Amino acid sequence: MRSSGILAILSTALLSSAAAKDAPVVSGNPQGIEYKATLPKHPFYSDAALVGNVKGYVSAVAAPGGKGVKFTIQFENFPKKGGPFMYHIHEMPATNGNCTSTLAHLDPYHRGETPACDASKPETCQVGDLSGKYGKITSDPYLAEYFDLYTSLQPGDPAFFGNRSIVVHYANKTRLTCANFAKLPVPGNITKLAPTATKSRTATKAPVATGGAHNITGAHNATGPHHATDALTPTGVVTAPGSSTTLESFTTVPARGSVSASATSSIAPFPGAASGNKVSISLLSGVVAAMFFSL
């Protein structure tokens, strides 16, 4: 009888160890989503020696490449006594703020709570034992950020926790407060384009003669009022006096807000040539006539 009892105990131990296994590394976690658990205003443990409740949250997003989860932890306003505090992902969500309804730690690979988690081998720990794998809460405020390879953001995965809860414990495992995870959208990058204005500028360039001085006599033929600051854009070539090419055409570029106008300028090869030819001939005829009659 005694030997059969020992065999039964050994069989149970072997079955338990066979059922338990290390947590596998999770890949394929979806990008672009966040799960967040924010602590409530009031503690679950009514005898907590603090004003209000522990404040803070646990945020989880996919790690780069979808391999594991990036956790961001922020807590503050802990009781002065009762630490170091612990926090874990539990199997179930809290019902109406009841932290007891969260049941045990998330442990899909049946590791159990004993022996204690070995932080140097996180794959051997319970999936939900975050403080066991990455450190208990020993400061107030408490801030931590780390990557856990064994939790999942994929519904249906044994290590998925998006529909579960986070529970904060005293060192004696009394449940102090808890919160449920909720899925939040991650806003995408918003690219703002600065308005751009396109300005057209026409450079005005004074004609440069290759010879002596010359006069420009031009008249604006406009269909409406125009500004005196209209610029002339050369479309021809200025030549030296006496050259066979003597005309240069200019197109008026109206100033901002002015009515379009056109202008044509002529360049004469010597002063007064363009406008004084007829006057010079008349004067010469008069002088010749006067000299004739004086004889």
PDB file of C-alpha atoms in Angstrom:
ATOM      1  CA  MET A   1       0.000   0.000   0.000  1.00  0.00           C
ATOM      2  CA  ARG A   2       2.773   2.350   0.927  1.00  0.00           C
ATOM      3  CA  SER A   3       4.656   1.726  -2.300  1.00  0.00           C
ATOM      4  CA  SER A   4       1.506   2.256  -4.352  1.00  0.00           C
ATOM      5  CA  GLY A   5       0.955   5.630  -2.653  1.00  0.00           C
ATOM      6  CA  ILE A   6       4.467   6.724  -3.504  1.00  0.00           C
ATOM      7  CA  LEU A   7       3.944   5.648  -7.097  1.00  0.00           C
ATOM      8  CA  ALA A   8       0.724   7.680  -7.266  1.00  0.00           C
ATOM      9  CA  ILE A   9       2.506  10.788  -6.001  1.00  0.00           C
ATOM     10  CA  LEU A  10       5.337  10.322  -8.479  1.00  0.00           C
ATOM     11  CA  SER A  11       2.869   9.794 -11.311  1.00  0.00           C
ATOM     12  CA  THR A  12       1.049  13.012 -10.432  1.00  0.00           C
ATOM     13  CA  ALA A  13       4.327  14.922 -10.318  1.00  0.00           C
ATOM     14  CA  LEU A  14       5.392  13.516 -13.672  1.00  0.00           C
ATOM     15  CA  LEU A  15       2.057  14.386 -15.251  1.00  0.00           C
ATOM     16  CA  SER A  16       2.251  17.928 -13.876  1.00  0.00           C
ATOM     17  CA  SER A  17       5.765  18.477 -15.163  1.00  0.00           C
ATOM     18  CA  ALA A  18       4.820  16.986 -18.522  1.00  0.00           C
ATOM     19  CA  ALA A  19       1.830  19.334 -18.821  1.00  0.00           C
ATOM     20  CA  ALA A  20       3.920  22.424 -17.980  1.00  0.00           C
ATOM     21  CA  LYS A  21       6.174  23.858 -20.668  1.00  0.00           C
ATOM     22  CA  ASP A  22       8.107  26.990 -21.429  1.00  0.00           C
ATOM     23  CA  ALA A  23       6.289  29.874 -23.058  1.00  0.00           C
ATOM     24  CA  PRO A  24       7.077  30.184 -26.777  1.00  0.00           C
ATOM     25  CA  VAL A  25       8.206  33.439 -28.366  1.00  0.00           C
ATOM     26  CA  VAL A  26       5.222  35.196 -29.954  1.00  0.00           C
ATOM     27  CA  SER A  27       5.567  36.622 -33.460  1.00  0.00           C
ATOM     28  CA  GLY A  28       3.121  38.329 -35.786  1.00  0.00           C
ATOM     29  CA  ASN A  29       1.693  40.783 -33.265  1.00  0.00           C
ATOM     30  CA  PRO A  30      -0.317  43.385 -35.205  1.00  0.00           C
ATOM     31  CA  GLN A  31       1.027  46.901 -35.554  1.00  0.00           C
ATOM     32  CA  GLY A  32      -1.131  49.993 -35.224  1.00  0.00           C
ATOM     33  CA  ILE A  33      -3.126  49.055 -32.116  1.00  0.00           C
ATOM     34  CA  GLU A  34      -2.680  49.623 -28.391  1.00  0.00           C
ATOM     35  CA  TYR A  35      -4.134  47.888 -25.359  1.00  0.00           C
ATOM     36  CA  LYS A  36      -4.258  49.973 -22.211  1.00  0.00           C
ATOM     37  CA  ALA A  37      -5.420  49.375 -18.632  1.00  0.00           C
ATOM     38  CA  THR A  38      -5.959  52.547 -16.566  1.00  0.00           C
ATOM     39  CA  LEU A  39      -6.417  52.247 -12.810  1.00  0.00           C
ATOM     40  CA  PRO A  40      -9.713  53.509 -11.314  1.00  0.00           C
ATOM     41  CA  LYS A  41     -10.132  56.415  -8.890  1.00  0.00           C
ATOM     42  CA  HIS A  42     -10.771  54.206  -5.873  1.00  0.00           C
ATOM     43  CA  PRO A  43      -8.843  51.151  -4.611  1.00  0.00           C
ATOM     44  CA  PHE A  44     -10.359  47.695  -4.444  1.00  0.00           C
ATOM     45  CA  TYR A  45      -8.808  47.092  -1.022  1.00  0.00           C
ATOM     46  CA  SER A  46     -10.859  49.270   1.310  1.00  0.00           C
ATOM     47  CA  ASP A  47      -8.225  49.407   4.085  1.00  0.00           C
ATOM     48  CA  ALA A  48      -5.519  50.797   1.833  1.00  0.00           C
ATOM     49  CA  ALA A  49      -3.573  53.502   3.664  1.00  0.00           C
ATOM     50  CA  LEU A  50      -3.628  56.125   0.935  1.00  0.00           C
ATOM     51  CA  VAL A  51      -5.644  59.062  -0.335  1.00  0.00           C
ATOM     52  CA  GLY A  52      -7.602  58.032  -3.397  1.00  0.00           C
ATOM     53  CA  ASN A  53      -6.026  55.167  -5.286  1.00  0.00           C
ATOM     54  CA  VAL A  54      -2.805  54.196  -6.958  1.00  0.00           C
ATOM     55  CA  LYS A  55      -2.702  56.204 -10.184  1.00  0.00           C
ATOM     56  CA  GLY A  56      -1.399  55.070 -13.515  1.00  0.00           C
ATOM     57  CA  TYR A  57      -1.709  52.641 -16.375  1.00  0.00           C
ATOM     58  CA  VAL A  58      -0.195  49.759 -18.298  1.00  0.00           C
ATOM     59  CA  SER A  59       0.140  50.281 -22.054  1.00  0.00           C
ATOM     60  CA  ALA A  60       0.981  47.568 -24.583  1.00  0.00           C
ATOM     61  CA  VAL A  61       1.811  47.779 -28.293  1.00  0.00           C
ATOM     62  CA  ALA A  62       3.479  45.404 -30.712  1.00  0.00           C
ATOM     63  CA  ALA A  63       7.257  45.283 -30.552  1.00  0.00           C
ATOM     64  CA  PRO A  64       9.222  46.085 -33.729  1.00  0.00           C
ATOM     65  CA  GLY A  65       8.586  43.440 -36.350  1.00  0.00           C
ATOM     66  CA  GLY A  66       5.636  42.092 -34.330  1.00  0.00           C
ATOM     67  CA  LYS A  67       7.918  39.949 -32.171  1.00  0.00           C
ATOM     68  CA  GLY A  68       6.589  40.215 -28.631  1.00  0.00           C
ATOM     69  CA  VAL A  69       5.008  43.210 -26.904  1.00  0.00           C
ATOM     70  CA  LYS A  70       6.367  46.551 -25.734  1.00  0.00           C
ATOM     71  CA  PHE A  71       5.007  47.415 -22.270  1.00  0.00           C
ATOM     72  CA  THR A  72       4.998  50.889 -20.745  1.00  0.00           C
ATOM     73  CA  ILE A  73       4.228  51.004 -17.015  1.00  0.00           C
ATOM     74  CA  GLN A  74       3.488  54.151 -15.014  1.00  0.00           C
ATOM     75  CA  PHE A  75       2.261  54.024 -11.395  1.00  0.00           C
ATOM     76  CA  GLU A  76       2.290  56.472  -8.481  1.00  0.00           C
ATOM     77  CA  ASN A  77       0.679  57.208  -5.086  1.00  0.00           C
ATOM     78  CA  PHE A  78       1.363  53.870  -3.399  1.00  0.00           C
ATOM     79  CA  PRO A  79       0.706  53.159   0.284  1.00  0.00           C
ATOM     80  CA  LYS A  80       3.696  53.970   2.471  1.00  0.00           C
ATOM     81  CA  LYS A  81       3.774  50.411   3.764  1.00  0.00           C
ATOM     82  CA  GLY A  82       3.142  46.989   2.315  1.00  0.00           C
ATOM     83  CA  GLY A  83       5.688  46.871  -0.503  1.00  0.00           C
ATOM     84  CA  PRO A  84       7.453  45.928  -2.592  1.00  0.00           C
ATOM     85  CA  PHE A  85       4.324  45.809  -4.700  1.00  0.00           C
ATOM     86  CA  MET A  86       3.697  43.367  -7.543  1.00  0.00           C
ATOM     87  CA  TYR A  87       1.567  43.459 -10.673  1.00  0.00           C
ATOM     88  CA  HIS A  88       0.372  40.692 -12.975  1.00  0.00           C
ATOM     89  CA  ILE A  89      -1.891  40.031 -15.935  1.00  0.00           C
ATOM     90  CA  HIS A  90      -4.813  37.930 -14.682  1.00  0.00           C
ATOM     91  CA  GLU A  91      -6.951  35.414 -16.532  1.00  0.00           C
ATOM     92  CA  MET A  92     -10.234  37.299 -16.458  1.00  0.00           C
ATOM     93  CA  PRO A  93     -11.437  40.912 -16.541  1.00  0.00           C
ATOM     94  CA  ALA A  94     -12.599  42.601 -13.349  1.00  0.00           C
ATOM     95  CA  THR A  95     -16.381  42.637 -13.006  1.00  0.00           C
ATOM     96  CA  ASN A  96     -17.668  45.950 -11.631  1.00  0.00           C
ATOM     97  CA  GLY A  97     -14.234  46.716 -10.204  1.00  0.00           C
ATOM     98  CA  ASN A  98     -14.071  43.437  -8.271  1.00  0.00           C
ATOM     99  CA  CYS A  99     -10.436  42.330  -8.399  1.00  0.00           C
ATOM    100  CA  THR A 100     -11.304  38.885  -7.027  1.00  0.00           C
ATOM    101  CA  SER A 101     -13.224  38.118 -10.216  1.00  0.00           C
ATOM    102  CA  THR A 102      -9.989  38.300 -12.209  1.00  0.00           C
ATOM    103  CA  LEU A 103      -9.052  34.812 -10.929  1.00  0.00           C
ATOM    104  CA  ALA A 104      -5.384  33.706 -11.131  1.00  0.00           C
ATOM    105  CA  HIS A 105      -2.393  34.874 -13.147  1.00  0.00           C
ATOM    106  CA  LEU A 106      -2.445  34.333 -16.902  1.00  0.00           C
ATOM    107  CA  ASP A 107      -0.708  30.946 -17.175  1.00  0.00           C
ATOM    108  CA  PRO A 108      -1.670  29.157 -20.412  1.00  0.00           C
ATOM    109  CA  TYR A 109       1.268  26.748 -20.179  1.00  0.00           C
ATOM    110  CA  HIS A 110       0.454  25.582 -16.629  1.00  0.00           C
ATOM    111  CA  ARG A 111       3.640  26.665 -14.983  1.00  0.00           C
ATOM    112  CA  GLY A 112       2.102  27.518 -11.597  1.00  0.00           C
ATOM    113  CA  GLU A 113       3.186  30.111  -9.038  1.00  0.00           C
ATOM    114  CA  THR A 114       5.802  27.944  -7.335  1.00  0.00           C
ATOM    115  CA  PRO A 115       8.688  27.965  -7.434  1.00  0.00           C
ATOM    116  CA  ALA A 116       9.076  31.716  -7.833  1.00  0.00           C
ATOM    117  CA  CYS A 117       9.788  33.126 -11.264  1.00  0.00           C
ATOM    118  CA  ASP A 118      13.443  33.197 -12.289  1.00  0.00           C
ATOM    119  CA  ALA A 119      13.877  36.554 -14.048  1.00  0.00           C
ATOM    120  CA  SER A 120      16.957  35.277 -15.884  1.00  0.00           C
ATOM    121  CA  LYS A 121      14.730  32.711 -17.624  1.00  0.00           C
ATOM    122  CA  PRO A 122      11.504  34.615 -18.400  1.00  0.00           C
ATOM    123  CA  GLU A 123      10.256  31.883 -20.739  1.00  0.00           C
ATOM    124  CA  THR A 124       9.919  29.587 -17.695  1.00  0.00           C
ATOM    125  CA  CYS A 125       7.685  32.040 -15.794  1.00  0.00           C
ATOM    126  CA  GLN A 126       3.932  32.476 -15.954  1.00  0.00           C
ATOM    127  CA  VAL A 127       3.064  34.555 -19.000  1.00  0.00           C
ATOM    128  CA  GLY A 128       1.203  37.100 -16.873  1.00  0.00           C
ATOM    129  CA  ASP A 129       3.842  37.455 -14.135  1.00  0.00           C
ATOM    130  CA  LEU A 130       5.234  40.774 -15.342  1.00  0.00           C
ATOM    131  CA  SER A 131       6.769  41.912 -12.041  1.00  0.00           C
ATOM    132  CA  GLY A 132       8.325  38.469 -11.599  1.00  0.00           C
ATOM    133  CA  LYS A 133      10.032  38.734 -14.993  1.00  0.00           C
ATOM    134  CA  TYR A 134      10.921  42.441 -14.970  1.00  0.00           C
ATOM    135  CA  GLY A 135      11.034  43.593 -11.363  1.00  0.00           C
ATOM    136  CA  LYS A 136       8.745  44.479  -8.472  1.00  0.00           C
ATOM    137  CA  ILE A 137       7.618  48.016  -7.703  1.00  0.00           C
ATOM    138  CA  THR A 138      10.168  49.559  -5.340  1.00  0.00           C
ATOM    139  CA  SER A 139       9.747  53.297  -6.033  1.00  0.00           C
ATOM    140  CA  ASP A 140       6.989  55.891  -6.086  1.00  0.00           C
ATOM    141  CA  PRO A 141       6.420  56.978  -8.800  1.00  0.00           C
ATOM    142  CA  TYR A 142       7.310  53.832 -10.701  1.00  0.00           C
ATOM    143  CA  LEU A 143       8.153  53.960 -14.399  1.00  0.00           C
ATOM    144  CA  ALA A 144       9.213  51.019 -16.554  1.00  0.00           C
ATOM    145  CA  GLU A 145       9.387  50.097 -20.211  1.00  0.00           C
ATOM    146  CA  TYR A 146      10.404  46.735 -21.602  1.00  0.00           C
ATOM    147  CA  PHE A 147       9.818  44.146 -24.300  1.00  0.00           C
ATOM    148  CA  ASP A 148       8.190  40.851 -23.406  1.00  0.00           C
ATOM    149  CA  LEU A 149       8.540  38.101 -26.002  1.00  0.00           C
ATOM    150  CA  TYR A 150       5.886  35.797 -24.551  1.00  0.00           C
ATOM    151  CA  THR A 151       2.669  37.857 -24.570  1.00  0.00           C
ATOM    152  CA  SER A 152       0.332  38.313 -27.524  1.00  0.00           C
ATOM    153  CA  LEU A 153      -1.912  40.958 -29.075  1.00  0.00           C
ATOM    154  CA  GLN A 154      -3.580  38.394 -31.331  1.00  0.00           C
ATOM    155  CA  PRO A 155      -7.045  37.238 -30.223  1.00  0.00           C
ATOM    156  CA  GLY A 156      -7.144  33.464 -30.064  1.00  0.00           C
ATOM    157  CA  ASP A 157      -3.498  33.106 -29.048  1.00  0.00           C
ATOM    158  CA  PRO A 158      -3.110  31.427 -25.603  1.00  0.00           C
ATOM    159  CA  ALA A 159      -0.964  34.377 -24.467  1.00  0.00           C
ATOM    160  CA  PHE A 160      -3.460  37.044 -25.644  1.00  0.00           C
ATOM    161  CA  PHE A 161      -4.372  39.469 -22.836  1.00  0.00           C
ATOM    162  CA  GLY A 162      -6.423  42.180 -24.575  1.00  0.00           C
ATOM    163  CA  ASN A 163      -9.629  40.913 -22.920  1.00  0.00           C
ATOM    164  CA  ARG A 164      -8.039  40.396 -19.499  1.00  0.00           C
ATOM    165  CA  SER A 165      -6.903  42.594 -16.589  1.00  0.00           C
ATOM    166  CA  ILE A 166      -3.922  43.933 -14.661  1.00  0.00           C
ATOM    167  CA  VAL A 167      -3.877  43.522 -10.871  1.00  0.00           C
ATOM    168  CA  VAL A 168      -1.606  45.343  -8.396  1.00  0.00           C
ATOM    169  CA  HIS A 169      -0.785  43.407  -5.204  1.00  0.00           C
ATOM    170  CA  TYR A 170       0.783  44.079  -1.843  1.00  0.00           C
ATOM    171  CA  ALA A 171       3.866  42.018  -1.052  1.00  0.00           C
ATOM    172  CA  ASN A 172       1.601  39.574   0.831  1.00  0.00           C
ATOM    173  CA  LYS A 173      -0.446  39.104  -2.390  1.00  0.00           C
ATOM    174  CA  THR A 174      -3.460  41.092  -1.180  1.00  0.00           C
ATOM    175  CA  ARG A 175      -5.118  42.684  -4.210  1.00  0.00           C
ATOM    176  CA  LEU A 176      -4.855  46.451  -3.945  1.00  0.00           C
ATOM    177  CA  THR A 177      -6.368  47.620  -7.242  1.00  0.00           C
ATOM    178  CA  CYS A 178      -7.019  46.409 -10.780  1.00  0.00           C
ATOM    179  CA  ALA A 179      -8.107  47.524 -14.251  1.00  0.00           C
ATOM    180  CA  ASN A 180      -9.256  45.909 -17.486  1.00  0.00           C
ATOM    181  CA  PHE A 181      -7.388  46.217 -20.762  1.00  0.00           C
ATOM    182  CA  ALA A 182      -9.155  48.054 -23.573  1.00  0.00           C
ATOM    183  CA  LYS A 183      -8.191  48.330 -27.221  1.00  0.00           C
ATOM    184  CA  LEU A 184      -7.298  51.795 -28.447  1.00  0.00           C
ATOM    185  CA  PRO A 185      -6.593  52.946 -31.995  1.00  0.00           C
ATOM    186  CA  VAL A 186      -3.101  54.238 -32.607  1.00  0.00           C
ATOM    187  CA  PRO A 187      -3.308  57.509 -34.556  1.00  0.00           C
ATOM    188  CA  GLY A 188      -1.327  57.507 -37.777  1.00  0.00           C
ATOM    189  CA  ASN A 189       1.213  60.123 -38.735  1.00  0.00           C
ATOM    190  CA  ILE A 190      -0.433  63.268 -40.053  1.00  0.00           C
ATOM    191  CA  THR A 191       1.574  64.992 -42.726  1.00  0.00           C
ATOM    192  CA  LYS A 192       0.803  68.666 -43.028  1.00  0.00           C
ATOM    193  CA  LEU A 193       1.787  70.352 -46.246  1.00  0.00           C
ATOM    194  CA  ALA A 194       2.620  74.019 -45.983  1.00  0.00           C
ATOM    195  CA  PRO A 195       0.792  76.174 -48.533  1.00  0.00           C
ATOM    196  CA  THR A 196       3.035  77.214 -51.376  1.00  0.00           C
ATOM    197  CA  ALA A 197       2.640  80.319 -53.480  1.00  0.00           C
ATOM    198  CA  THR A 198       3.861  80.436 -57.039  1.00  0.00           C
ATOM    199  CA  LYS A 199       5.102  83.825 -58.089  1.00  0.00           C
ATOM    200  CA  SER A 200       5.995  84.770 -61.608  1.00  0.00           C
ATOM    201  CA  ARG A 201       8.645  87.397 -61.883  1.00  0.00           C
ATOM    202  CA  THR A 202       9.905  89.051 -65.087  1.00  0.00           C
ATOM    203  CA  ALA A 203      13.345  90.538 -64.784  1.00  0.00           C
ATOM    204  CA  THR A 204      13.655  93.916 -66.424  1.00  0.00           C
ATOM    205  CA  LYS A 205      16.875  94.499 -68.215  1.00  0.00           C
ATOM    206  CA  ALA A 206      17.915  97.821 -69.683  1.00  0.00           C
ATOM    207  CA  PRO A 207      19.064  97.639 -73.327  1.00  0.00           C
ATOM    208  CA  VAL A 208      22.807  97.917 -73.682  1.00  0.00           C
ATOM    209  CA  ALA A 209      24.071  99.662 -76.828  1.00  0.00           C
ATOM    210  CA  THR A 210      27.221  98.544 -78.551  1.00  0.00           C
ATOM    211  CA  GLY A 211      27.835 101.999 -80.013  1.00  0.00           C
ATOM    212  CA  GLY A 212      27.034 105.628 -79.305  1.00  0.00           C
ATOM    213  CA  ALA A 213      24.097 107.168 -77.549  1.00  0.00           C
ATOM    214  CA  HIS A 214      20.635 106.709 -78.920  1.00  0.00           C
ATOM    215  CA  ASN A 215      17.134 107.873 -78.079  1.00  0.00           C
ATOM    216  CA  ILE A 216      14.139 105.761 -77.324  1.00  0.00           C
ATOM    217  CA  THR A 217      10.811 107.264 -78.277  1.00  0.00           C
ATOM    218  CA  GLY A 218       7.844 105.128 -77.432  1.00  0.00           C
ATOM    219  CA  ALA A 219       4.126 105.503 -77.022  1.00  0.00           C
ATOM    220  CA  HIS A 220       1.879 103.210 -74.925  1.00  0.00           C
ATOM    221  CA  ASN A 221      -1.195 102.004 -76.789  1.00  0.00           C
ATOM    222  CA  ALA A 222      -3.372 100.853 -73.890  1.00  0.00           C
ATOM    223  CA  THR A 223      -7.004  99.779 -73.804  1.00  0.00           C
ATOM    224  CA  GLY A 224      -7.375 100.950 -70.253  1.00  0.00           C
ATOM    225  CA  PRO A 225      -5.531 102.660 -67.421  1.00  0.00           C
ATOM    226  CA  HIS A 226      -2.110 101.384 -66.537  1.00  0.00           C
ATOM    227  CA  HIS A 227       0.634 102.149 -64.054  1.00  0.00           C
ATOM    228  CA  ALA A 228       3.696 104.121 -64.930  1.00  0.00           C
ATOM    229  CA  THR A 229       5.823 101.371 -63.413  1.00  0.00           C
ATOM    230  CA  ASP A 230       5.125  98.908 -66.231  1.00  0.00           C
ATOM    231  CA  ALA A 231       8.369  97.173 -67.184  1.00  0.00           C
ATOM    232  CA  LEU A 232       9.608  96.760 -70.710  1.00  0.00           C
ATOM    233  CA  THR A 233      10.914  93.363 -71.696  1.00  0.00           C
ATOM    234  CA  PRO A 234      13.220  93.525 -74.709  1.00  0.00           C
ATOM    235  CA  THR A 235      12.408  91.244 -77.613  1.00  0.00           C
ATOM    236  CA  GLY A 236      14.967  92.624 -80.100  1.00  0.00           C
ATOM    237  CA  VAL A 237      18.599  93.592 -80.371  1.00  0.00           C
ATOM    238  CA  VAL A 238      20.001  97.101 -79.937  1.00  0.00           C
ATOM    239  CA  THR A 239      22.656  98.032 -82.505  1.00  0.00           C
ATOM    240  CA  ALA A 240      25.110 100.868 -82.887  1.00  0.00           C
ATOM    241  CA  PRO A 241      24.174 104.064 -84.757  1.00  0.00           C
ATOM    242  CA  GLY A 242      24.455 103.688 -88.491  1.00  0.00           C
ATOM    243  CA  SER A 243      23.840  99.992 -88.437  1.00  0.00           C
ATOM    244  CA  SER A 244      21.298  98.467 -90.806  1.00  0.00           C
ATOM    245  CA  THR A 245      19.323  97.042 -87.900  1.00  0.00           C
ATOM    246  CA  THR A 246      17.865  99.909 -85.916  1.00  0.00           C
ATOM    247  CA  LEU A 247      14.600  98.805 -84.337  1.00  0.00           C
ATOM    248  CA  GLU A 248      13.997  97.054 -81.075  1.00  0.00           C
ATOM    249  CA  SER A 249      10.538  95.987 -79.949  1.00  0.00           C
ATOM    250  CA  PHE A 250       9.583  95.969 -76.262  1.00  0.00           C
ATOM    251  CA  THR A 251       6.620  94.185 -74.708  1.00  0.00           C
ATOM    252  CA  THR A 252       5.109  95.789 -71.625  1.00  0.00           C
ATOM    253  CA  VAL A 253       4.884  93.605 -68.511  1.00  0.00           C
ATOM    254  CA  PRO A 254       2.139  95.162 -66.350  1.00  0.00           C
ATOM    255  CA  ALA A 255       2.785  95.755 -62.677  1.00  0.00           C
ATOM    256  CA  ARG A 256       0.774  93.724 -60.081  1.00  0.00           C
ATOM    257  CA  GLY A 257      -2.914  94.614 -60.298  1.00  0.00           C
ATOM    258  CA  SER A 258      -2.634  96.736 -63.443  1.00  0.00           C
ATOM    259  CA  VAL A 259      -4.588  96.428 -66.666  1.00  0.00           C
ATOM    260  CA  SER A 260      -2.670  94.767 -69.488  1.00  0.00           C
ATOM    261  CA  ALA A 261      -1.091  97.274 -71.877  1.00  0.00           C
ATOM    262  CA  SER A 262       1.212  97.027 -74.855  1.00  0.00           C
ATOM    263  CA  ALA A 263       3.966  99.376 -75.954  1.00  0.00           C
ATOM    264  CA  THR A 264       6.302  99.580 -78.908  1.00  0.00           C
ATOM    265  CA  SER A 265       9.520 101.598 -78.823  1.00  0.00           C
ATOM    266  CA  SER A 266      11.673 102.624 -81.756  1.00  0.00           C
ATOM    267  CA  ILE A 267      15.363 103.363 -81.556  1.00  0.00           C
ATOM    268  CA  ALA A 268      16.686 105.981 -83.984  1.00  0.00           C
ATOM    269  CA  PRO A 269      20.326 105.895 -85.119  1.00  0.00           C
ATOM    270  CA  PHE A 270      20.874 109.605 -84.254  1.00  0.00           C
ATOM    271  CA  PRO A 271      19.110 112.186 -82.048  1.00  0.00           C
ATOM    272  CA  GLY A 272      15.938 113.629 -83.603  1.00  0.00           C
ATOM    273  CA  ALA A 273      16.068 111.398 -86.669  1.00  0.00           C
ATOM    274  CA  ALA A 274      12.789 109.615 -86.043  1.00  0.00           C
ATOM    275  CA  SER A 275      10.691 112.690 -85.261  1.00  0.00           C
ATOM    276  CA  GLY A 276      12.485 115.644 -86.946  1.00  0.00           C
ATOM    277  CA  ASN A 277      13.067 114.667 -90.596  1.00  0.00           C
ATOM    278  CA  LYS A 278      10.049 116.580 -91.978  1.00  0.00           C
ATOM    279  CA  VAL A 279      10.763 119.685 -89.825  1.00  0.00           C
ATOM    280  CA  SER A 280      14.412 119.828 -90.972  1.00  0.00           C
ATOM    281  CA  ILE A 281      13.437 119.742 -94.687  1.00  0.00           C
ATOM    282  CA  SER A 282      10.870 122.563 -94.220  1.00  0.00           C
ATOM    283  CA  LEU A 283      13.413 124.774 -92.453  1.00  0.00           C
ATOM    284  CA  LEU A 284      16.017 124.148 -95.149  1.00  0.00           C
ATOM    285  CA  SER A 285      13.552 125.126 -97.904  1.00  0.00           C
ATOM    286  CA  GLY A 286      12.716 128.383 -96.087  1.00  0.00           C
ATOM    287  CA  VAL A 287      16.379 129.298 -95.692  1.00  0.00           C
ATOM    288  CA  VAL A 288      17.068 128.683 -99.399  1.00  0.00           C
ATOM    289  CA  ALA A 289      14.052 130.817-100.411  1.00  0.00           C
ATOM    290  CA  ALA A 290      15.140 133.693 -98.160  1.00  0.00           C
ATOM    291  CA  MET A 291      18.641 133.681 -99.615  1.00  0.00           C
ATOM    292  CA  PHE A 292      17.207 133.676-103.171  1.00  0.00           C
ATOM    293  CA  PHE A 293      14.954 136.680-102.590  1.00  0.00           C
ATOM    294  CA  SER A 294      17.748 138.605-100.827  1.00  0.00           C
ATOM    295  CA  LEU A 295      19.769 138.468-104.028  1.00  0.00           C
TER     296      LEU A 295
END
